[in-house]
Amino acid sequence: MNPPTRTSIAAPAVDLVFDADCPNVEDARALLRTALVAAGLPAQWREWERDGADTPVHLRGLGSPTILVNGIDASGAEETDDSAERANCCRVYYVDGRLRGVPALDAVAAALSRAGLGT
């Protein structure tokens, strides 16, 4: 009898893009920890300071903080390739009828779920 085979799903690539002086970056980190642990994933992600020398050019125009899962905005906002539409700024999210400095936990959880399913 053969032992059952395990299939492993690679953890999605998770990125946090922020400004060093962003007042919401700690809340974004806490949100990521909560979402990743709830999804059964390690609480690990890459961090990119927008004006950091090693930050990829395509991340420099995102608002702070932005959470990406496999390169897709976890908040569900539509991506734009037009750099003229991007701006260096604080980012706010509309969550449960209010403006907040981080996306909704359920939006990040859904993005992680979609990434895990390969969709």
PDB file of C-alpha atoms in Angstrom, residues 19-117:
ATOM      1  CA  ASP A  19       6.267  55.364   3.472  1.00  0.00           C
ATOM      2  CA  ALA A  20       8.650  55.406   6.431  1.00  0.00           C
ATOM      3  CA  ASP A  21       6.538  58.048   8.167  1.00  0.00           C
ATOM      4  CA  CYS A  22       3.180  56.417   7.402  1.00  0.00           C
ATOM      5  CA  PRO A  23       0.937  56.525  10.500  1.00  0.00           C
ATOM      6  CA  ASN A  24      -0.887  53.375   9.333  1.00  0.00           C
ATOM      7  CA  VAL A  25       2.020  51.028   8.643  1.00  0.00           C
ATOM      8  CA  GLU A  26       1.877  49.323  12.065  1.00  0.00           C
ATOM      9  CA  ASP A  27      -1.857  48.694  11.631  1.00  0.00           C
ATOM     10  CA  ALA A  28      -1.120  47.259   8.177  1.00  0.00           C
ATOM     11  CA  ARG A  29       1.500  44.913   9.645  1.00  0.00           C
ATOM     12  CA  ALA A  30      -0.918  43.776  12.359  1.00  0.00           C
ATOM     13  CA  LEU A  31      -3.612  43.207   9.731  1.00  0.00           C
ATOM     14  CA  LEU A  32      -1.229  41.115   7.631  1.00  0.00           C
ATOM     15  CA  ARG A  33      -0.194  38.993  10.633  1.00  0.00           C
ATOM     16  CA  THR A  34      -3.836  38.337  11.505  1.00  0.00           C
ATOM     17  CA  ALA A  35      -4.855  37.500   7.928  1.00  0.00           C
ATOM     18  CA  LEU A  36      -1.882  35.222   7.238  1.00  0.00           C
ATOM     19  CA  VAL A  37      -2.211  33.288  10.506  1.00  0.00           C
ATOM     20  CA  ALA A  38      -5.969  32.892   9.968  1.00  0.00           C
ATOM     21  CA  ALA A  39      -5.222  31.500   6.494  1.00  0.00           C
ATOM     22  CA  GLY A  40      -2.792  28.979   7.986  1.00  0.00           C
ATOM     23  CA  LEU A  41       0.183  30.681   6.354  1.00  0.00           C
ATOM     24  CA  PRO A  42       3.401  31.883   7.920  1.00  0.00           C
ATOM     25  CA  ALA A  43       3.260  35.506   9.017  1.00  0.00           C
ATOM     26  CA  GLN A  44       5.903  36.530   6.490  1.00  0.00           C
ATOM     27  CA  TRP A  45       5.871  39.152   3.777  1.00  0.00           C
ATOM     28  CA  ARG A  46       8.208  41.490   1.941  1.00  0.00           C
ATOM     29  CA  GLU A  47       8.298  45.147   2.876  1.00  0.00           C
ATOM     30  CA  TRP A  48       9.102  47.938   0.476  1.00  0.00           C
ATOM     31  CA  GLU A  49       9.685  51.513   1.540  1.00  0.00           C
ATOM     32  CA  ARG A  50       8.436  53.469  -1.468  1.00  0.00           C
ATOM     33  CA  ASP A  51      11.549  55.571  -1.880  1.00  0.00           C
ATOM     34  CA  GLY A  52      13.980  52.791  -0.924  1.00  0.00           C
ATOM     35  CA  ALA A  53      16.883  52.154  -3.285  1.00  0.00           C
ATOM     36  CA  ASP A  54      15.906  48.486  -3.681  1.00  0.00           C
ATOM     37  CA  THR A  55      12.167  49.115  -4.226  1.00  0.00           C
ATOM     38  CA  PRO A  56      11.025  48.071  -7.713  1.00  0.00           C
ATOM     39  CA  VAL A  57       9.912  50.967  -9.889  1.00  0.00           C
ATOM     40  CA  HIS A  58       6.379  49.586 -10.322  1.00  0.00           C
ATOM     41  CA  LEU A  59       5.807  49.817  -6.545  1.00  0.00           C
ATOM     42  CA  ARG A  60       7.051  53.368  -6.049  1.00  0.00           C
ATOM     43  CA  GLY A  61       3.834  55.071  -7.138  1.00  0.00           C
ATOM     44  CA  LEU A  62       1.498  53.150  -4.842  1.00  0.00           C
ATOM     45  CA  GLY A  63      -0.178  54.868  -1.910  1.00  0.00           C
ATOM     46  CA  SER A  64       0.941  54.064   1.620  1.00  0.00           C
ATOM     47  CA  PRO A  65       0.151  51.504   2.890  1.00  0.00           C
ATOM     48  CA  THR A  66      -0.643  49.113   0.056  1.00  0.00           C
ATOM     49  CA  ILE A  67      -0.861  45.332   0.500  1.00  0.00           C
ATOM     50  CA  LEU A  68      -0.287  43.179  -2.581  1.00  0.00           C
ATOM     51  CA  VAL A  69      -0.933  39.442  -2.871  1.00  0.00           C
ATOM     52  CA  ASN A  70       0.826  37.931  -5.869  1.00  0.00           C
ATOM     53  CA  GLY A  71       1.151  41.471  -7.225  1.00  0.00           C
ATOM     54  CA  ILE A  72      -2.567  42.247  -6.970  1.00  0.00           C
ATOM     55  CA  ASP A  73      -3.956  44.914  -4.658  1.00  0.00           C
ATOM     56  CA  ALA A  74      -5.510  43.029  -1.727  1.00  0.00           C
ATOM     57  CA  SER A  75      -8.138  45.720  -1.211  1.00  0.00           C
ATOM     58  CA  GLY A  76      -9.814  44.825  -4.470  1.00  0.00           C
ATOM     59  CA  ALA A  77      -8.993  48.186  -6.036  1.00  0.00           C
ATOM     60  CA  GLU A  78      -8.352  47.982  -9.744  1.00  0.00           C
ATOM     61  CA  GLU A  79      -4.738  48.127 -10.794  1.00  0.00           C
ATOM     62  CA  THR A  80      -3.673  50.712 -13.304  1.00  0.00           C
ATOM     63  CA  ASP A  81      -0.638  50.570 -15.528  1.00  0.00           C
ATOM     64  CA  ASP A  82      -0.808  54.293 -16.229  1.00  0.00           C
ATOM     65  CA  SER A  83       1.830  55.872 -14.010  1.00  0.00           C
ATOM     66  CA  ALA A  84       0.094  59.235 -14.472  1.00  0.00           C
ATOM     67  CA  GLU A  85      -2.842  57.860 -12.461  1.00  0.00           C
ATOM     68  CA  ARG A  86      -0.625  56.841  -9.542  1.00  0.00           C
ATOM     69  CA  ALA A  87       0.551  59.262  -6.930  1.00  0.00           C
ATOM     70  CA  ASN A  88       2.804  59.231  -3.914  1.00  0.00           C
ATOM     71  CA  CYS A  89       0.287  59.737  -1.138  1.00  0.00           C
ATOM     72  CA  CYS A  90      -1.325  58.360   1.964  1.00  0.00           C
ATOM     73  CA  ARG A  91      -3.874  55.750   1.125  1.00  0.00           C
ATOM     74  CA  VAL A  92      -7.317  55.460   2.646  1.00  0.00           C
ATOM     75  CA  TYR A  93      -9.796  52.615   2.346  1.00  0.00           C
ATOM     76  CA  TYR A  94     -13.570  52.635   2.569  1.00  0.00           C
ATOM     77  CA  VAL A  95     -14.386  49.910   5.118  1.00  0.00           C
ATOM     78  CA  ASP A  96     -17.829  49.310   6.626  1.00  0.00           C
ATOM     79  CA  GLY A  97     -19.011  52.761   5.678  1.00  0.00           C
ATOM     80  CA  ARG A  98     -15.978  54.547   7.116  1.00  0.00           C
ATOM     81  CA  LEU A  99     -12.604  55.716   5.891  1.00  0.00           C
ATOM     82  CA  ARG A 100      -9.688  53.773   7.374  1.00  0.00           C
ATOM     83  CA  GLY A 101      -5.933  53.712   6.948  1.00  0.00           C
ATOM     84  CA  VAL A 102      -5.797  49.973   6.139  1.00  0.00           C
ATOM     85  CA  PRO A 103      -7.942  47.677   3.999  1.00  0.00           C
ATOM     86  CA  ALA A 104     -10.610  45.436   5.470  1.00  0.00           C
ATOM     87  CA  LEU A 105      -9.410  42.178   7.014  1.00  0.00           C
ATOM     88  CA  ASP A 106     -11.934  40.224   4.937  1.00  0.00           C
ATOM     89  CA  ALA A 107     -10.558  41.785   1.724  1.00  0.00           C
ATOM     90  CA  VAL A 108      -7.021  40.681   2.571  1.00  0.00           C
ATOM     91  CA  ALA A 109      -8.271  37.235   3.622  1.00  0.00           C
ATOM     92  CA  ALA A 110     -10.156  36.904   0.328  1.00  0.00           C
ATOM     93  CA  ALA A 111      -7.054  37.905  -1.643  1.00  0.00           C
ATOM     94  CA  LEU A 112      -5.015  35.260   0.203  1.00  0.00           C
ATOM     95  CA  SER A 113      -7.716  32.679  -0.450  1.00  0.00           C
ATOM     96  CA  ARG A 114      -7.837  33.489  -4.158  1.00  0.00           C
ATOM     97  CA  ALA A 115      -4.047  33.261  -4.345  1.00  0.00           C
ATOM     98  CA  GLY A 116      -4.067  29.899  -2.588  1.00  0.00           C
ATOM     99  CA  LEU A 117      -6.636  28.538  -5.015  1.00  0.00           C
TER     100      LEU A 117
END
